[in-house]
Every structure is written in C-alpha cells, then in structure tokens.
Coordinates of C-alpha atoms in Angstrom, one line a residue:
Chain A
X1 CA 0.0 0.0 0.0
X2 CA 2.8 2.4 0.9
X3 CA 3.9 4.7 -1.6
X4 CA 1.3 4.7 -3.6
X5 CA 0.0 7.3 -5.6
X6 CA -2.6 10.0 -3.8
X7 CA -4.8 11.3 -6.9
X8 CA -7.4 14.3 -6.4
X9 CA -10.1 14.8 -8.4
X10 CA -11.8 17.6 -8.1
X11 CA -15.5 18.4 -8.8
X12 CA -18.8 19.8 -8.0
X13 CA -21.7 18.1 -6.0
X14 CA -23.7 17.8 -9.3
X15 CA -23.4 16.6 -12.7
X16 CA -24.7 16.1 -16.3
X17 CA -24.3 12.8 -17.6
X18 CA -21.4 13.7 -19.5
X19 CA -19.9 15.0 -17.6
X20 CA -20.9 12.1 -14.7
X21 CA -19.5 9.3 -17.4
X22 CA -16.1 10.9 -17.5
X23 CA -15.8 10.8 -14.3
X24 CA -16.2 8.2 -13.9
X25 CA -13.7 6.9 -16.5
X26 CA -11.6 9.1 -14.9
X27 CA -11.8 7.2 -11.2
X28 CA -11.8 3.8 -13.6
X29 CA -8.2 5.2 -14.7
X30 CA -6.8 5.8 -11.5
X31 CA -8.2 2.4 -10.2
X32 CA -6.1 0.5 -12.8
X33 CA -3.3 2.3 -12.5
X34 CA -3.4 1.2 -8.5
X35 CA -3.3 4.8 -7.4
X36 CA -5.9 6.0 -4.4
X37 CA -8.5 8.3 -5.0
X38 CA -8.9 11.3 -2.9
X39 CA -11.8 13.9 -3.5
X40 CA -14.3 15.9 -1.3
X41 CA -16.7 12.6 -0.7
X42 CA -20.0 14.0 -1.6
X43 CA -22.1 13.7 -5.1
X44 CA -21.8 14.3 -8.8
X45 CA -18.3 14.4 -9.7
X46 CA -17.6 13.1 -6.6
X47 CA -19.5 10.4 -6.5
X48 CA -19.3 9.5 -10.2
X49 CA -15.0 9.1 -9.7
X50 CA -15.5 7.4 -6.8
X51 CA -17.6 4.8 -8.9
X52 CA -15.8 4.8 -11.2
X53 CA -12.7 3.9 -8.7
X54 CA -14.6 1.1 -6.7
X55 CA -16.2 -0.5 -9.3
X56 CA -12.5 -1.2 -10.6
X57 CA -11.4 -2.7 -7.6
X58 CA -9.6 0.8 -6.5
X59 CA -9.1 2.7 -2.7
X60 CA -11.2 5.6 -2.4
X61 CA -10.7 8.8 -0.1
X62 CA -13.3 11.1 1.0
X63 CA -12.7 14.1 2.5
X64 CA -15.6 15.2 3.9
X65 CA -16.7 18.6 4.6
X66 CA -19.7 17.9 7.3
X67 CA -19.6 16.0 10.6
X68 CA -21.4 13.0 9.3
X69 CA -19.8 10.2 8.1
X70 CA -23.2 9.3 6.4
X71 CA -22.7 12.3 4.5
X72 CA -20.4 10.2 1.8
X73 CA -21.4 8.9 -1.4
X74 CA -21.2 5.1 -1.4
X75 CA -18.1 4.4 -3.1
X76 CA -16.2 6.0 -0.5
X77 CA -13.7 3.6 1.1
X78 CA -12.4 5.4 3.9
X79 CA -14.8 8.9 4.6
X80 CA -12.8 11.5 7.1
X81 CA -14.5 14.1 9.0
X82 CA -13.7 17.2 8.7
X83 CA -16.7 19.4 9.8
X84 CA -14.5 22.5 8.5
X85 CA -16.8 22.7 5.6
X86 CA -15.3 24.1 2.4
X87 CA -11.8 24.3 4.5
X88 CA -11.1 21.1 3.6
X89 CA -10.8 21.6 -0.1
X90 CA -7.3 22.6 1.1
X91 CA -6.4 19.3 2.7
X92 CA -7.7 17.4 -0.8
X93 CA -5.1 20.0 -2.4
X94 CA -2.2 19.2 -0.2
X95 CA -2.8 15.4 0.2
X96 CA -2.7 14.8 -3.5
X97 CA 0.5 13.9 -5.6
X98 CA -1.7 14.9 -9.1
X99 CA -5.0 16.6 -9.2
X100 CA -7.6 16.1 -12.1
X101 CA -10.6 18.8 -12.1
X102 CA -13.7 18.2 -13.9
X103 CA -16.5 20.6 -14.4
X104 CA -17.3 22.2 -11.4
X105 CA -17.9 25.6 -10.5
X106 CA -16.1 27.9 -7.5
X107 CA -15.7 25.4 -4.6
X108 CA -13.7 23.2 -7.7
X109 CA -11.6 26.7 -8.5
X110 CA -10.9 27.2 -4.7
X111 CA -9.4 23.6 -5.1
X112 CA -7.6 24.6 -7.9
X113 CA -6.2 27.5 -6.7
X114 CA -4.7 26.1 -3.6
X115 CA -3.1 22.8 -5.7
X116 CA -1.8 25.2 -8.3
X117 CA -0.3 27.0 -5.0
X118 CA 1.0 24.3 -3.2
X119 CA 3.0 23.0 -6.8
X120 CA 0.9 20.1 -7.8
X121 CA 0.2 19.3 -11.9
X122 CA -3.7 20.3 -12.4
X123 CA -5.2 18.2 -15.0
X124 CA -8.4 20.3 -16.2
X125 CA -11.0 18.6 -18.0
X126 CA -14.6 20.6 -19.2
X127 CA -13.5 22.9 -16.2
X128 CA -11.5 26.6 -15.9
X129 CA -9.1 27.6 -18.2
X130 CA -6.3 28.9 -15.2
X131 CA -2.8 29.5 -16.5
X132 CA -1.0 26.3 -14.7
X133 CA -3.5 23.8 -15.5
X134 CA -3.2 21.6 -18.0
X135 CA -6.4 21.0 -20.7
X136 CA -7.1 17.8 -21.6
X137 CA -9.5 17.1 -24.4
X138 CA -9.7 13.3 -24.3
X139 CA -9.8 11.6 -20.4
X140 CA -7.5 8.9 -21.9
X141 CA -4.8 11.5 -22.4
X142 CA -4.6 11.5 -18.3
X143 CA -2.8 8.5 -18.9
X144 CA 0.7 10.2 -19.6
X145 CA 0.6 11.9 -16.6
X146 CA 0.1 9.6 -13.8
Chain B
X1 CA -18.6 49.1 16.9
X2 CA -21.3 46.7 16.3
X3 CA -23.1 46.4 12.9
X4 CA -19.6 47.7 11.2
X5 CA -19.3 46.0 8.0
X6 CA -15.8 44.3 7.7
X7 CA -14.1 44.7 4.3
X8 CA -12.1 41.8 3.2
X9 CA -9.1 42.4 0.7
X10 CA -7.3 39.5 -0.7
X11 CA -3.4 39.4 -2.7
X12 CA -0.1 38.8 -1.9
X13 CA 2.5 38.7 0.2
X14 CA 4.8 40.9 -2.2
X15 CA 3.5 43.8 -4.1
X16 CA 5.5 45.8 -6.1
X17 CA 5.3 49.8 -5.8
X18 CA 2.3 50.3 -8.3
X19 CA 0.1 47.7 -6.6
X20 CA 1.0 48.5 -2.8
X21 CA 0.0 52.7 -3.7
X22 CA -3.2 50.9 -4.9
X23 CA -3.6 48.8 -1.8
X24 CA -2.4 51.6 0.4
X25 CA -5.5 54.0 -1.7
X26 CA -8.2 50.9 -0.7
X27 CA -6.8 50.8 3.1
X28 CA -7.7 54.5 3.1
X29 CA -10.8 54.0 2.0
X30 CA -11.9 51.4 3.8
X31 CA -10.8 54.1 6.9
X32 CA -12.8 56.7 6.0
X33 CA -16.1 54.6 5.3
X34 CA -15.7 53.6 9.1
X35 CA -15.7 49.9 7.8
X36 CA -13.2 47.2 9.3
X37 CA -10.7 45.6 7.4
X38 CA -9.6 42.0 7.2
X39 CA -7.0 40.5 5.2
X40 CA -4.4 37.5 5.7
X41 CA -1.8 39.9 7.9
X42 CA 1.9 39.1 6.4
X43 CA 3.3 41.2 4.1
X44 CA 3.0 42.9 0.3
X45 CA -0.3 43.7 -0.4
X46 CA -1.7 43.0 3.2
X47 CA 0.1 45.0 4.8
X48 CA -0.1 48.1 2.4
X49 CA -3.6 48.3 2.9
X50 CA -3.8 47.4 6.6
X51 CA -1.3 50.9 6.3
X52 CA -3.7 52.6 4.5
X53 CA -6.3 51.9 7.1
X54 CA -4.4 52.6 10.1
X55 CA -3.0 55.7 9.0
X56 CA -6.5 56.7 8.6
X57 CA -7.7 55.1 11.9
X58 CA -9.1 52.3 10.8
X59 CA -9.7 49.0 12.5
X60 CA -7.4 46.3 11.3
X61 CA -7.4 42.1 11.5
X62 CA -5.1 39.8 10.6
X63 CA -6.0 36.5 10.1
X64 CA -2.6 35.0 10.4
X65 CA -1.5 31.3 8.8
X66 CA 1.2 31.2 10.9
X67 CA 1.5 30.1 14.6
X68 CA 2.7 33.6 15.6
X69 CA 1.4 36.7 16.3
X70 CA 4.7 38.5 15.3
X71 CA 4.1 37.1 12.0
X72 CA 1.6 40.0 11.6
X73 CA 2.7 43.4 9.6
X74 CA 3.0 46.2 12.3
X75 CA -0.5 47.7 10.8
X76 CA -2.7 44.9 12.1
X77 CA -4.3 45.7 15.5
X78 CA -6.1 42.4 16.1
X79 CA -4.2 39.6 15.0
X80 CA -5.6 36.2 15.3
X81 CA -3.5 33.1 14.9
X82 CA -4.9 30.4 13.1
X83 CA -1.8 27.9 12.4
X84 CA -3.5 26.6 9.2
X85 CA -1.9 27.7 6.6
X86 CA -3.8 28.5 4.0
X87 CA -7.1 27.2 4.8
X88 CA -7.5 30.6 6.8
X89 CA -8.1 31.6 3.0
X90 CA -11.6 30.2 3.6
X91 CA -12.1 32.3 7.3
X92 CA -11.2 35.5 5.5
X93 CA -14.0 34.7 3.0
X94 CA -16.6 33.6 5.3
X95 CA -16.2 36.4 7.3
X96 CA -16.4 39.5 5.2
X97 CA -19.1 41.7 4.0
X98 CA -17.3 42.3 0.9
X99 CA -14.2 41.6 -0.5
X100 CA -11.4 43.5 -2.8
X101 CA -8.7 41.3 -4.9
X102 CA -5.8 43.2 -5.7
X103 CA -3.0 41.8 -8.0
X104 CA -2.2 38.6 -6.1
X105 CA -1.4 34.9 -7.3
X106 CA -2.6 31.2 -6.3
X107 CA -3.2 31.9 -3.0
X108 CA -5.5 34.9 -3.9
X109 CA -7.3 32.9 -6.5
X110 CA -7.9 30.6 -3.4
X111 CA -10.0 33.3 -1.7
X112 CA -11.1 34.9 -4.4
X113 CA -13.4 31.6 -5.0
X114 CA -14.2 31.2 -1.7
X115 CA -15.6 34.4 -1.6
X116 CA -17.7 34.1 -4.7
X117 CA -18.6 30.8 -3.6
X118 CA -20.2 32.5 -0.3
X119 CA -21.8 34.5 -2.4
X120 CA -19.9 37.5 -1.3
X121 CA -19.6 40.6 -3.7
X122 CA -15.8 40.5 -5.0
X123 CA -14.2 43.4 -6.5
X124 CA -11.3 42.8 -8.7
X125 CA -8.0 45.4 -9.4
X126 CA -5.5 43.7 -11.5
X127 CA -6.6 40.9 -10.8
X128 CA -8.2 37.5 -12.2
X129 CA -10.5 38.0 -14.4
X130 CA -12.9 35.2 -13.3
X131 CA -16.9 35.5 -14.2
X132 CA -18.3 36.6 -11.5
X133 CA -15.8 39.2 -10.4
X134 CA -16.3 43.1 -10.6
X135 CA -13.5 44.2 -12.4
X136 CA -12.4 47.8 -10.9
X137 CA -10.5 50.1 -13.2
X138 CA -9.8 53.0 -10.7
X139 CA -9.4 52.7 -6.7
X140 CA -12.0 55.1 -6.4
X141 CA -14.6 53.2 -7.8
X142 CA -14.8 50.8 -5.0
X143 CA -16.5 53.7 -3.2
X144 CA -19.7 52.9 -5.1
X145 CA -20.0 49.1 -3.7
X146 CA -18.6 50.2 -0.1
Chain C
X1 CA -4.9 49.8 20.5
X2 CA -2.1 47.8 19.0
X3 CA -0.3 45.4 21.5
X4 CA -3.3 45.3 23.4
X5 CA -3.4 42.1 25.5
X6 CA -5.9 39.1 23.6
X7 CA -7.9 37.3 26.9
X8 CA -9.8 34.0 25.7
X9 CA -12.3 32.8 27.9
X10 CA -13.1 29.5 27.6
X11 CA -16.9 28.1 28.7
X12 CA -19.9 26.2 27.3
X13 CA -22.6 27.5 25.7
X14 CA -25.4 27.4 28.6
X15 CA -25.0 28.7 31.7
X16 CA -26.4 28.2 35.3
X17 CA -27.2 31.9 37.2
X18 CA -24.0 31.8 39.5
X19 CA -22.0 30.9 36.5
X20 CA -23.2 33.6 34.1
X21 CA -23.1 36.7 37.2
X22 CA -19.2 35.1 37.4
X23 CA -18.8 35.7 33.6
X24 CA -20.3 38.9 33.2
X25 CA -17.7 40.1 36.1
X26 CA -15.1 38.8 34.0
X27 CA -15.7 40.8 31.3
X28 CA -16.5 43.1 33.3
X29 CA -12.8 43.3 34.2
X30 CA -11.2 42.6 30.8
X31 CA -13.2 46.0 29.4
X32 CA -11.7 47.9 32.7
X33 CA -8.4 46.5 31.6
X34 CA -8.8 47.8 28.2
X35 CA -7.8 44.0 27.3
X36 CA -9.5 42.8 24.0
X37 CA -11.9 39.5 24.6
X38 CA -12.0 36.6 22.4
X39 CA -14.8 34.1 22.8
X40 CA -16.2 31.5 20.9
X41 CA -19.2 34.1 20.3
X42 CA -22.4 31.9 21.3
X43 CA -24.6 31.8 24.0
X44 CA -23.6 30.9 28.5
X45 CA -20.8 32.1 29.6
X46 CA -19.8 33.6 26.2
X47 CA -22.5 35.4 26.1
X48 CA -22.3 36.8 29.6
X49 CA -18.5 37.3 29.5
X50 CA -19.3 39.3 26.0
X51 CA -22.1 41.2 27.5
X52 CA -19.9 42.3 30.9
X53 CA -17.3 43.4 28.4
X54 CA -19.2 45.1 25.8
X55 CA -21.3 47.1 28.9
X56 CA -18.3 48.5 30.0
X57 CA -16.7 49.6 26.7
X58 CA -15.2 46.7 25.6
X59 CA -13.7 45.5 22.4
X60 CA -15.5 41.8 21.8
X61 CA -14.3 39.0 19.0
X62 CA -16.2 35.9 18.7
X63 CA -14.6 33.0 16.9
X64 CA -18.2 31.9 15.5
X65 CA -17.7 28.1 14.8
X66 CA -21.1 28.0 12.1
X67 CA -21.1 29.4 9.0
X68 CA -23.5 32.6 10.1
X69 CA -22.0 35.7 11.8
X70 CA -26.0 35.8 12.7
X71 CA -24.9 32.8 15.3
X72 CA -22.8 35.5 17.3
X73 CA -24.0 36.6 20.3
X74 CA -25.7 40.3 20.9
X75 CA -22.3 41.5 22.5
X76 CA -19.9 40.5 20.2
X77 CA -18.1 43.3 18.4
X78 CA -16.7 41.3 14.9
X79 CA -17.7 37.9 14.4
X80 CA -15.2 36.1 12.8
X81 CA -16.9 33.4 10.9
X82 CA -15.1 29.9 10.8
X83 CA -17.1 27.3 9.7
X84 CA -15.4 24.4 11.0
X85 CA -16.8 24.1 14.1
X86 CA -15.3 22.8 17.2
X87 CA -11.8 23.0 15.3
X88 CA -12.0 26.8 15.6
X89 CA -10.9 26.0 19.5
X90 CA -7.7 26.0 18.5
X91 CA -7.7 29.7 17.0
X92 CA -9.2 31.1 20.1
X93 CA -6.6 29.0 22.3
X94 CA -3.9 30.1 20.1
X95 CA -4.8 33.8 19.7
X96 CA -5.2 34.9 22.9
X97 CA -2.4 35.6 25.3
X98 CA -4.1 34.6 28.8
X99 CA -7.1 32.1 29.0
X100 CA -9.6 31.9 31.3
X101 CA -11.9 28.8 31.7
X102 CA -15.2 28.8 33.6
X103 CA -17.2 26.0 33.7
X104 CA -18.0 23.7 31.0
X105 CA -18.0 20.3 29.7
X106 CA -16.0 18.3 27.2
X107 CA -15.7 21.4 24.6
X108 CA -14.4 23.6 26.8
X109 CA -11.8 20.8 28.2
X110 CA -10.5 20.9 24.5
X111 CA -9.9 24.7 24.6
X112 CA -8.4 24.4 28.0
X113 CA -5.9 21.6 26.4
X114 CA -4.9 23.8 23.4
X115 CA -4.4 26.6 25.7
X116 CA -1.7 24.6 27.6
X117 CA -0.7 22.6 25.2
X118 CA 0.3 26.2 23.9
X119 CA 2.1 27.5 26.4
X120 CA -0.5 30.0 28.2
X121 CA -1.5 30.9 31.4
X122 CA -4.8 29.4 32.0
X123 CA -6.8 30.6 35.3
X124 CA -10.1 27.8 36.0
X125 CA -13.0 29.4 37.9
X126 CA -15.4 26.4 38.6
X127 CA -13.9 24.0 35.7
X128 CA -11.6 20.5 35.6
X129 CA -8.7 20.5 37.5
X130 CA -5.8 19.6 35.3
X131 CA -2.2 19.9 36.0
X132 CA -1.1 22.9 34.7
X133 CA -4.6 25.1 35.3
X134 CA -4.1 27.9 38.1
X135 CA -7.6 27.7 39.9
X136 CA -9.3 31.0 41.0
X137 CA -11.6 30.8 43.5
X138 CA -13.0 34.6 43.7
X139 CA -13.2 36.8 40.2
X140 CA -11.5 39.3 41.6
X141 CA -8.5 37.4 42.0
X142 CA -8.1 37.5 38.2
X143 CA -6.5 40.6 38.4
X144 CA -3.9 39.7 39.3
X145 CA -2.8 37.6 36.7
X146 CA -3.8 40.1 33.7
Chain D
X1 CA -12.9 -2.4 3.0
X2 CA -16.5 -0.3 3.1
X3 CA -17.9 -0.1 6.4
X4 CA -15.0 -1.4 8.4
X5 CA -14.7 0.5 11.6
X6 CA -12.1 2.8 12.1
X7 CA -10.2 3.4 15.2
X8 CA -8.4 6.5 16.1
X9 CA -5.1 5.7 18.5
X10 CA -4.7 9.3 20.5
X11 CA -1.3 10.0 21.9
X12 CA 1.9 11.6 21.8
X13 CA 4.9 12.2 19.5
X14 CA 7.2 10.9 22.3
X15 CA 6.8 7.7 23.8
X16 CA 8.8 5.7 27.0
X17 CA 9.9 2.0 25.7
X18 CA 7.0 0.7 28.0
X19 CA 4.4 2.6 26.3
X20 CA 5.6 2.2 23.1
X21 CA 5.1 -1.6 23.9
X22 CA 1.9 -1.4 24.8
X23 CA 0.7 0.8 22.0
X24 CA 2.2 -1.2 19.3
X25 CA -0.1 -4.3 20.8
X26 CA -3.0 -2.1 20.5
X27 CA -2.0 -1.0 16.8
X28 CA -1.6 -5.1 16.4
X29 CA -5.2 -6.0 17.7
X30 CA -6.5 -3.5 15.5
X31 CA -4.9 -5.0 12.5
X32 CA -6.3 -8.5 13.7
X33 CA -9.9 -7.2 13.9
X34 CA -9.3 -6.0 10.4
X35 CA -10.2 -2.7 11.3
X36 CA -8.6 0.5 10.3
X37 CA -6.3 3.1 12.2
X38 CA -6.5 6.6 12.2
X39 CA -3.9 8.6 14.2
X40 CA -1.5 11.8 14.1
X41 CA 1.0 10.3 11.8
X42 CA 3.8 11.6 13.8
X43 CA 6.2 9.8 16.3
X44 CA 6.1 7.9 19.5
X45 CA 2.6 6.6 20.1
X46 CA 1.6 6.9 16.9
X47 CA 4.3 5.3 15.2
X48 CA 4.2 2.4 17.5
X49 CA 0.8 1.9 17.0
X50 CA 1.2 2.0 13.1
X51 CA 4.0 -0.1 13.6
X52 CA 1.6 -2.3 15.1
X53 CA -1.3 -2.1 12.6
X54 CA 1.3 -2.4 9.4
X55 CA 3.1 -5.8 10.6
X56 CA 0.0 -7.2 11.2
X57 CA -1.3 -6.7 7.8
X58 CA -3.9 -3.3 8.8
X59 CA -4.4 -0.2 6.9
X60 CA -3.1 2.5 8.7
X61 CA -4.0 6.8 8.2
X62 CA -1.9 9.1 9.5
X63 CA -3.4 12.9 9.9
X64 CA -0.8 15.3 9.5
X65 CA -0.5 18.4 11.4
X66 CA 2.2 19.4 9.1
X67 CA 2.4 20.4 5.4
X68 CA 4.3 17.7 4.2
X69 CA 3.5 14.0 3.5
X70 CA 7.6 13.1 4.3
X71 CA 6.7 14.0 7.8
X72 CA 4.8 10.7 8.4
X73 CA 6.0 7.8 10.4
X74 CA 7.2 4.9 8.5
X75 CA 4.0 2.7 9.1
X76 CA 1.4 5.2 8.0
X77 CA -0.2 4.2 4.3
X78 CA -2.4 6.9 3.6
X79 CA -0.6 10.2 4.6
X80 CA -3.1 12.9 5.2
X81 CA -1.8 16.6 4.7
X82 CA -3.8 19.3 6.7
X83 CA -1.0 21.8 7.7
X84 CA -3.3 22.8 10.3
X85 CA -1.1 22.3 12.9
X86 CA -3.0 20.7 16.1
X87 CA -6.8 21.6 14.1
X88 CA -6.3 18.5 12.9
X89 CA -7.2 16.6 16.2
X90 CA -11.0 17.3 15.7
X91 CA -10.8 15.5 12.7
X92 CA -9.0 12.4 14.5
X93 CA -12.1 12.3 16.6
X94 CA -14.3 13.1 14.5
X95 CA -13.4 10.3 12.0
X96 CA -13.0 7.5 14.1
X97 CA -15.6 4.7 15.8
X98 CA -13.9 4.4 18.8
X99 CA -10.6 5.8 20.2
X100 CA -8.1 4.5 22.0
X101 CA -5.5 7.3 24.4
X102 CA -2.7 5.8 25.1
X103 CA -0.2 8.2 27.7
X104 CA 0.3 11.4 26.0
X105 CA 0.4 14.9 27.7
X106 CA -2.3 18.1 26.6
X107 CA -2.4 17.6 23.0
X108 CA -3.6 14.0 23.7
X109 CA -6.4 15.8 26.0
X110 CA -7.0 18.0 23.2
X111 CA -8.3 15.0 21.1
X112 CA -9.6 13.2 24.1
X113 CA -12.2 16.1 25.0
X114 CA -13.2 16.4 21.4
X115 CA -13.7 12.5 21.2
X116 CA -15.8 12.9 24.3
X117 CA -17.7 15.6 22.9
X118 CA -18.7 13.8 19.6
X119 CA -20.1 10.9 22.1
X120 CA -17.4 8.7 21.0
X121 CA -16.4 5.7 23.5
X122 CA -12.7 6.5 24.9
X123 CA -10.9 3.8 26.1
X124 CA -8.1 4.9 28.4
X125 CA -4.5 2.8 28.9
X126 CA -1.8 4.9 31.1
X127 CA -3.3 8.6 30.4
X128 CA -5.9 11.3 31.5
X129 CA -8.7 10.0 34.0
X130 CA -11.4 12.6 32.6
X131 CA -15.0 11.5 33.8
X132 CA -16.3 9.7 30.4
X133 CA -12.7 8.0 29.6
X134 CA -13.2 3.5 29.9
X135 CA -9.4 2.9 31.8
X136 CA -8.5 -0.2 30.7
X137 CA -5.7 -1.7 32.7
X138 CA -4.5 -4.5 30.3
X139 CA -4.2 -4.2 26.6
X140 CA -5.8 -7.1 25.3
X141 CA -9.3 -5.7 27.4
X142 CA -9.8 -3.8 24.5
X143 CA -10.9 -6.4 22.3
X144 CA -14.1 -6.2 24.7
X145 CA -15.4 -2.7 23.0
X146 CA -14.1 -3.3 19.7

C-alpha cells in the first residue's frame, strides 16, 4: 500500500451525464493504475470518480466537509471528518500527488487554486481555463501523466 | 462598533510599488467609510492596505496562517492566529461583508473563490478576471459598492 | 490599541445563574483593563463574558464556529466566521495571550488543552482541575494575573 | 474495505519503551480485527501503534499536522496533509468509531475532550482520568469494545 499514488479529483456536488460518465472513467483510470483516489466525498463528480474507482477494484478517499460520516457517497472507502466545511478543499489540495478537475464551478476553483499554490500538476477537464492547468480534451490522455 | 461592516481584501504577500499605492488608496478608503478591514496579515499587499487603514484610523485584522502573532505586519491591530496555513483563506472569506482582490497569485485565487462561492460581492484590481468578479478600473470606484 | 493584550475565555454554551453573574464580572474586568476579549461568540458564559465586556466599553471577538455571523452573540463586536466548528478551538486557544476557563464540559476541556498545550497561562474558575490550570476561586482574583 | 470501523489511537509524539510496547499491541489488535487506524501520523505513540497495525497486515492513516506527507512515520499508508497544525485533532475524533489514548500529555487531552464531545467511547490505557474516559488496565481488554 505504501507509496502509492494519492490522486485528487476535483468536482462539483452535481453533474450532467457527461460529464458524470467521465468521471467516472476518470476514477476507472486511476483504479487500474493502482493509485488511491482522494476527493471531497459528496455527489456528482464526486461520486461519479468514486464509482468509477470502486467498481474497478480501487481505494477511495473522501474528505468530507460535514460532521457525518453518512454524509459520503457510497463508493467512499475510507470517509474522514472534517466538519471545517469548504476548508477542507485545502487538505484534498495538499494530500494529493496529481489533481484532475472536472467541471465544477467555484468550490472546484478554490481547489484549484490552492493545488496550483501548493505546486501540484492540475489536469483540467470541461473545467477553468487557469494559467498552470493543464487541458485535456480526451480523459484517456490522463494516462501520460500519472 | 457593532453592525460595522468588515471589508475583506485579498493578494499577496509581495506587491510591487504600483500595486502597494493601490492597496495603500483601498486601506484609506476602507478608513474613511468607518468599515473594518480584514485581510491574511503578512506582508505585500496586506500589509499596504492594513497601512492605508491605520494611518487613517481604521480598525485592522489579521487572520494569520502562521502560529505567531509577530508574523503579523505592524498595521494589524487584532491579529488572530490560526496555524493553518492556507485554509484561513476560507475564514477570510466567510467572514467578510465584501471583498477587494488586488493583483495577487494562487493563494489569492484561493479566496477569491471562496468568496464568490459565499456569495460575497468581490471586486477585482489587477486581478483574475474570473466570471463573477467586478472588475475595478480606478481605486476610487470601489466607493460605489462600499 | 495595537499590542493590546488578547484574553480567551473558555466556557460552554449554557449557563447556570452563578456561572453567568461570574462571567459577566469577567468581562467586566477585561473591558476595565482595556484587554480585547476573544470568545467563541455563542450563548452561556460567552454570552455573559461578552455582554460584561461590551457594557463596559469593551472590544468583543467571537470565533463563530457555524457558517453565520447571525450565530454570534448580541455582545460580540466582529464575528469572525469559521465554519469548522469545534476545530475553531484551536484559533481562540492560540490567539489569545491569557485564557480563562469557567465552567463547561468536554468542549471547553479541549480549549483548556490547546491553551496549555500552547504555552499559556490558563486561570479555571469552577472548571476540571488539570495539572497545569491555576484555579481561581473569587473573580477578583483574576487581576492579578492580567 | 467499506464499512470497516475505524479506530483512532490518541497520543503523543514521544513515547517511553514501555508505552511504546503497549501501543504497538493495541496498533496489532487492531490490524487482527481488520479494522482500520486513524492517528496523528507523527512519532512515539503513533508510530508504535502503526508499527503495530502495518506488521499485522492493517491499513493505517496518519493525519498530518504538518504540510508535508515526508513528515509521516514509516508505518502510515495513507498520509493525510492538513498543515493545520493541532486543528487536525477534531478530525481524528471526528473520524474515528472508537478511540483509544494511550499516555500522551495536553495535545492527547485536546483530542480526548473532542472525542468525548462527539459521544465517541474512549478507552483509556496509562493517560488522563477525565469522567467519560473506559481505563483499561490490560491491553488485550480492548478487544471487549471493539
């Protein structure tokens, strides 16, 4: 288990079904490539990586911003606590090794923002076009990178 | 005291001359309106227009990612000591009645979407340029949201 | 008022008659001292310890652990808004300079560890007895430790 | 791995050979129950206790009070990165099932009054006797409330 690969993907709480479907590729991805998932626990992106993650054998991470465990999707492995609300998108940020955002709308650029910060690669699919993240147009191309 | 609206303004911890007069002009402002201000507390930026506001007898806070109180520039007159990091970012949103961006990086794109993610009116000056935000042209402007 | 002193008091958020007339003296006190108070900006004893502040010009910061700065208490000056709830102990332990406990259960027993585990003077009035607490038993006597 | 319990091990970053022993038996019954361990991620306790977990085939999350991964013990698997300093203790307790506090000085009360607060069960070996705490005199008693 050690030394594995931590990879975030962050992503808003709802999603159209494309967007849901390559997410959940996405999570399908980092399952095979035996890396842990790590995201914000909750719905739509979320939950579709986690799927995506699970269903393909893979660790999941959830880093919840309530006080109820109950609060996670139910892919979620392992769900921590955090009751610090959107605080925690900082802890996703500096937990990860590689972050992938998808969609999403400002709680997703506050995430962003503080991986960009703390040096991480940004993978940005369908999401903000911030100088320091890298576009990808196909989710296979995610590939090269992890 | 009571019922003052507190100001946020968000950038850097280095500003260079142009941007710290600008920060300095908001400070001032912020002053004069009676309003508090509060901002992250180090350096650049923060502590230009925490000078701008004390020099004018304003009411300053620091919301400090440090462990240390002496971190603060020697403008703030409240600071408070949060030791984490970053994640203050989302304090200094949550906390504000408005907020002004100025110039800034990563860290300020970090509470620049926190902000909007609150719901919090967020004026820009050479800043992002990230839907959402109101994009100021000169300092005095910001006396029309104040 | 820079390099004004920061005095936390620590206590739940109810509060039995005896315990809120020993609060309200408190504050009462800290104002006289022209100390700032920091709280965590509900109801009990930081309510009272707000409101004996606040009626005796005061300067009153509540560390707000919800998302509202509605929460705060009628007394309290600037709300700071945290959001992540009972973790926000650690910025009222860390940003004040003495502590004061009174009372209180389990939450209050945290603060009163942070505060130690910090390095400051806490003074108990009616609260646990653990190594390291100086107890008072008459208000007045906390004058002499501020 | 959904739905296993997860138990937190409180204590501190220095630990005497004797309690070192004993936590690394309680990180080894936890690995045996197949359920998973939560703790600071640091020294003493916690690394004995991970120790414990890891030889004994468990899965083992350290929460970081630091800001970078490299700062975890040898044992942990799944580094978690807050840089909130001693914050992170809430989440400890608010993550876990049960907790186990094992010696330790204030910042182990620190996470024992916020377990207690959340209504979690504390069990107790060589540390704090705080009303609500289950002092268990011999290690393998644990397996009795897990």
């Amino acid at each position: 288990m050690k030394h594995k690969k931590i990879i975030a993907v962050l992503g808003g709480n709802v999603a159209k079904k494309e967007i849901y479907e390559k997410a959940y590729q996405v999570g399908k991805i980092i399952a095979e490539k035996n890396y842990i998932l790590i995201c914000g626990g909750l719905g739509g992106v979320m939950e579709a990586v986690s799927k995506g993650a699970k269903e393909n054998d893979g660790l999941t991470i959830g880093i919840l911003p309530g006080g109820n465990k109950g609060d996670a999707n139910p892919y979620i492995d392992i769900p921590i606590v955090t009751a610090m609300s959107n605080a925690r998108n900082a802890i996703i940020a500096r937990s990860c090794d590689i972050a992938i955002a998808i969609d999403g709308k400002y709680g997703t650029l506050s995430e962003i923002a503080y991986c960009l910060n703390f040096g991480k690669i940004v993978l940005g699919i369908d999401t903000y076009q911030i100088e320091g993240i890298t576009t990808i147009k196909d989710v296979e191309e995610i590939k090269k990178y992890l």
